[in-house]
């Protein structure tokens, strides 16, 4: 193998690596991305593409994707999305035979892709993200305000507890005072009751001592019992 041919092969490899590097650092929001053919199904006109382009999640079934070989950038073909996963795209190529000749691809070929549908979808996603970010900012501000309120509630509850603890202690003292007063009243009433009871007993004794009988003569039982006397 000649040195010239070796130099050409090395230059081609370096060019390919640079192209892949440029594509990898390309803005993910761009509708242009790259991938490599991992499998072809000629009868079904399908091609499975492996790619690390994260925005393929915005591609929908039947979205149009134009693709080309970096060696022939002016020769493009049309395909349509049939399915996708996180790492793979399944593309249907209507003019499969013509595209093979035009783009020159086979299993393992590194291709570039562009989709106007993807551009429109990502633009809508950007606008939605802007709206969501504004809503998030507003809701986060609201959340922080309520968080401060919740933190303040702990202090407020402590203050209420302390205030009512003081009131409870005062009420407890007043309660004990009232109970003590009632006990004093009870003791006084009991003492007065006993004094009055003693006086009543004393008076009853004197009444019994000074009682005057109304009948001086008492009737014996015999005078009332017919069996003890004879009737005339």
Coordinates of C-alpha atoms in Angstrom, one line a residue:
X1 CA 0.0 0.0 0.0
X2 CA 1.5 3.3 -1.0
X3 CA 2.1 6.2 1.4
X4 CA -0.3 8.4 -0.6
X5 CA -3.1 5.9 -0.1
X6 CA -2.4 5.6 3.6
X7 CA -2.4 9.4 4.0
X8 CA -5.7 9.6 2.2
X9 CA -7.3 6.9 4.4
X10 CA -6.0 8.7 7.5
X11 CA -7.3 12.0 6.3
X12 CA -10.7 10.5 5.6
X13 CA -10.8 8.9 9.1
X14 CA -9.8 12.2 10.7
X15 CA -12.5 14.0 8.7
X16 CA -15.1 11.5 9.8
X17 CA -14.1 11.8 13.4
X18 CA -14.2 15.6 13.2
X19 CA -17.6 15.5 11.6
X20 CA -18.9 13.2 14.3
X21 CA -17.5 15.5 17.0
X22 CA -19.1 18.5 15.4
X23 CA -22.4 16.7 15.4
X24 CA -22.1 15.6 18.9
X25 CA -21.5 19.1 20.2
X26 CA -24.2 20.6 17.9
X27 CA -27.1 22.3 19.7
X28 CA -29.6 19.7 20.7
X29 CA -32.4 22.1 19.7
X30 CA -31.4 22.0 16.0
X31 CA -33.4 19.7 13.8
X32 CA -30.2 18.2 12.3
X33 CA -28.7 15.2 14.0
X34 CA -26.7 12.1 13.1
X35 CA -26.9 8.4 13.5
X36 CA -25.7 5.1 12.2
X37 CA -27.7 2.4 10.4
X38 CA -27.9 -0.7 12.6
X39 CA -30.2 -2.8 10.5
X40 CA -31.9 -2.7 7.1
X41 CA -35.0 -4.5 5.9
X42 CA -35.2 -4.0 2.1
X43 CA -38.5 -5.9 1.5
X44 CA -40.2 -3.6 4.0
X45 CA -38.2 -0.6 3.0
X46 CA -37.2 0.0 6.6
X47 CA -34.0 1.2 8.3
X48 CA -33.2 1.1 12.0
X49 CA -31.0 4.0 13.1
X50 CA -29.1 4.2 16.3
X51 CA -28.5 7.7 17.6
X52 CA -27.6 9.5 20.8
X53 CA -29.7 12.5 19.8
X54 CA -31.9 13.1 22.9
X55 CA -34.5 15.1 21.0
X56 CA -35.7 12.2 19.0
X57 CA -38.3 11.9 21.8
X58 CA -40.1 14.8 20.0
X59 CA -40.4 12.8 16.7
X60 CA -43.8 11.3 16.1
X61 CA -45.0 8.6 13.7
X62 CA -45.2 9.7 10.1
X63 CA -42.9 12.7 10.7
X64 CA -40.7 13.4 7.7
X65 CA -37.0 13.1 7.9
X66 CA -34.5 13.9 5.2
X67 CA -31.2 12.1 5.3
X68 CA -27.9 12.2 3.4
X69 CA -24.4 10.8 3.5
X70 CA -21.7 13.2 4.6
X71 CA -19.7 12.2 1.6
X72 CA -22.5 13.4 -0.7
X73 CA -24.2 16.2 1.2
X74 CA -26.2 17.3 -1.9
X75 CA -27.8 13.9 -2.4
X76 CA -30.7 13.6 0.0
X77 CA -33.6 11.1 0.4
X78 CA -36.9 11.2 2.2
X79 CA -38.0 8.9 5.0
X80 CA -40.8 8.8 7.5
X81 CA -40.8 7.8 11.2
X82 CA -42.5 4.4 11.8
X83 CA -41.4 4.1 15.5
X84 CA -38.8 5.1 18.0
X85 CA -37.2 4.3 21.3
X86 CA -34.7 6.2 23.4
X87 CA -31.8 5.2 21.2
X88 CA -33.3 4.0 17.9
X89 CA -35.4 5.3 15.1
X90 CA -37.3 3.1 12.7
X91 CA -37.6 4.8 9.3
X92 CA -39.6 3.9 6.3
X93 CA -37.9 4.9 3.0
X94 CA -40.5 5.0 0.2
X95 CA -37.9 5.2 -2.6
X96 CA -35.6 2.6 -1.0
X97 CA -33.8 1.4 -4.2
X98 CA -33.2 4.9 -5.5
X99 CA -32.0 6.1 -2.2
X100 CA -29.4 3.3 -1.9
X101 CA -27.9 4.5 -5.2
X102 CA -28.3 8.2 -4.4
X103 CA -27.2 8.3 -0.8
X104 CA -25.0 5.1 -0.9
X105 CA -25.9 3.6 2.5
X106 CA -25.7 0.1 4.0
X107 CA -25.6 -1.4 7.5
X108 CA -23.1 0.6 9.5
X109 CA -23.3 3.7 7.4
X110 CA -23.1 7.0 9.3
X111 CA -25.8 9.4 8.1
X112 CA -27.1 12.9 8.8
X113 CA -30.8 13.6 9.3
X114 CA -32.9 16.8 9.2
X115 CA -36.6 17.1 10.0
X116 CA -38.8 20.2 9.6
X117 CA -41.5 18.4 11.7
X118 CA -38.9 18.0 14.4
X119 CA -38.0 21.7 14.2
X120 CA -41.7 22.7 14.6
X121 CA -42.2 20.3 17.5
X122 CA -39.1 21.5 19.3
X123 CA -40.1 25.1 18.8
X124 CA -43.4 24.3 20.4
X125 CA -41.6 22.5 23.2
X126 CA -39.4 25.6 23.8
X127 CA -42.4 27.9 24.0
X128 CA -44.1 25.4 26.3
X129 CA -41.0 25.3 28.5
X130 CA -40.9 29.1 28.7
X131 CA -44.5 29.1 29.9
X132 CA -43.8 26.3 32.3
X133 CA -40.7 28.1 33.7
X134 CA -42.8 31.2 34.3
X135 CA -45.5 29.2 36.0
X136 CA -42.8 27.3 38.0
X137 CA -41.3 30.7 39.1
X138 CA -44.7 31.9 40.2
X139 CA -45.6 28.7 42.0
X140 CA -42.2 28.5 43.6
X141 CA -42.6 32.0 45.0
X142 CA -46.1 31.0 46.3
X143 CA -44.6 27.9 47.8
X144 CA -41.9 29.8 49.6
X145 CA -44.5 32.3 50.9
X146 CA -46.6 29.4 52.3
X147 CA -43.5 27.7 53.7
X148 CA -42.7 30.8 55.6
X149 CA -46.3 30.9 56.9
X150 CA -46.0 27.3 58.0
X151 CA -42.7 28.0 59.7
X152 CA -44.4 30.9 61.4
X153 CA -47.3 28.8 62.6
X154 CA -44.9 26.8 64.9
X155 CA -44.0 30.0 66.6
X156 CA -47.6 31.2 66.7
X157 CA -48.7 27.9 68.3
X158 CA -45.9 28.2 70.9
X159 CA -47.0 31.7 71.7
X160 CA -50.7 30.7 72.0
X161 CA -49.7 27.7 74.2
X162 CA -47.6 29.9 76.5
X163 CA -50.4 32.5 76.8
X164 CA -53.1 29.9 77.6
X165 CA -50.7 28.1 80.0
X166 CA -50.5 31.4 82.0
X167 CA -54.3 31.7 81.8
X168 CA -54.6 28.0 82.9
X169 CA -52.4 28.6 85.8
X170 CA -54.3 31.7 86.8
X171 CA -57.6 29.7 86.4
X172 CA -56.1 26.9 88.5
X173 CA -55.3 29.3 91.3
X174 CA -58.8 30.8 91.2
X175 CA -60.3 27.4 91.1
X176 CA -58.4 26.3 94.2
X177 CA -59.4 29.5 95.9
X178 CA -63.0 28.9 95.2
X179 CA -62.8 25.3 96.5
X180 CA -61.0 26.5 99.6
X181 CA -63.7 29.1 100.2
X182 CA -66.4 26.5 99.7
X183 CA -64.6 24.2 102.2
X184 CA -64.5 27.1 104.7
X185 CA -68.2 27.7 104.2
X186 CA -68.9 24.1 104.6
X187 CA -66.9 23.9 107.9
X188 CA -68.6 27.0 109.2
X189 CA -72.1 25.6 108.3
X190 CA -71.2 22.3 109.9
X191 CA -70.1 24.1 113.1
X192 CA -73.2 26.2 113.2
X193 CA -75.3 23.0 112.5
X194 CA -73.8 21.2 115.5
X195 CA -74.2 24.3 117.7
X196 CA -77.9 24.6 116.7
X197 CA -78.4 20.8 117.2
X198 CA -76.9 21.0 120.7
X199 CA -79.1 23.9 121.5
X200 CA -82.2 22.0 120.3
X201 CA -81.2 19.0 122.4
X202 CA -80.7 21.3 125.4
X203 CA -84.1 23.0 124.9
X204 CA -85.8 19.6 124.5
X205 CA -84.2 18.5 127.8
X206 CA -85.5 21.6 129.6
X207 CA -89.0 21.1 128.1
X208 CA -89.1 17.6 129.3
X209 CA -88.0 18.7 132.8
X210 CA -90.6 21.4 133.1
X211 CA -93.5 19.5 131.4
X212 CA -96.9 19.9 133.3
X213 CA -99.3 17.0 133.2
X214 CA -103.0 17.9 132.4
X215 CA -104.6 14.9 134.1
X216 CA -103.9 14.4 137.8
X217 CA -106.0 11.2 138.1
X218 CA -105.0 8.2 136.0
X219 CA -107.5 5.5 135.0
X220 CA -106.4 1.9 135.9
X221 CA -106.8 -0.8 133.4
X222 CA -109.2 -2.8 135.5
X223 CA -111.9 -0.1 135.2
X224 CA -111.8 -0.5 131.5
X225 CA -111.7 -4.3 131.3
X226 CA -115.2 -5.8 131.7
X227 CA -113.7 -9.1 132.9
X228 CA -112.3 -7.4 136.0
X229 CA -115.5 -5.9 137.4
X230 CA -119.2 -7.0 137.9
X231 CA -122.0 -5.2 136.2
X232 CA -125.2 -4.6 138.3

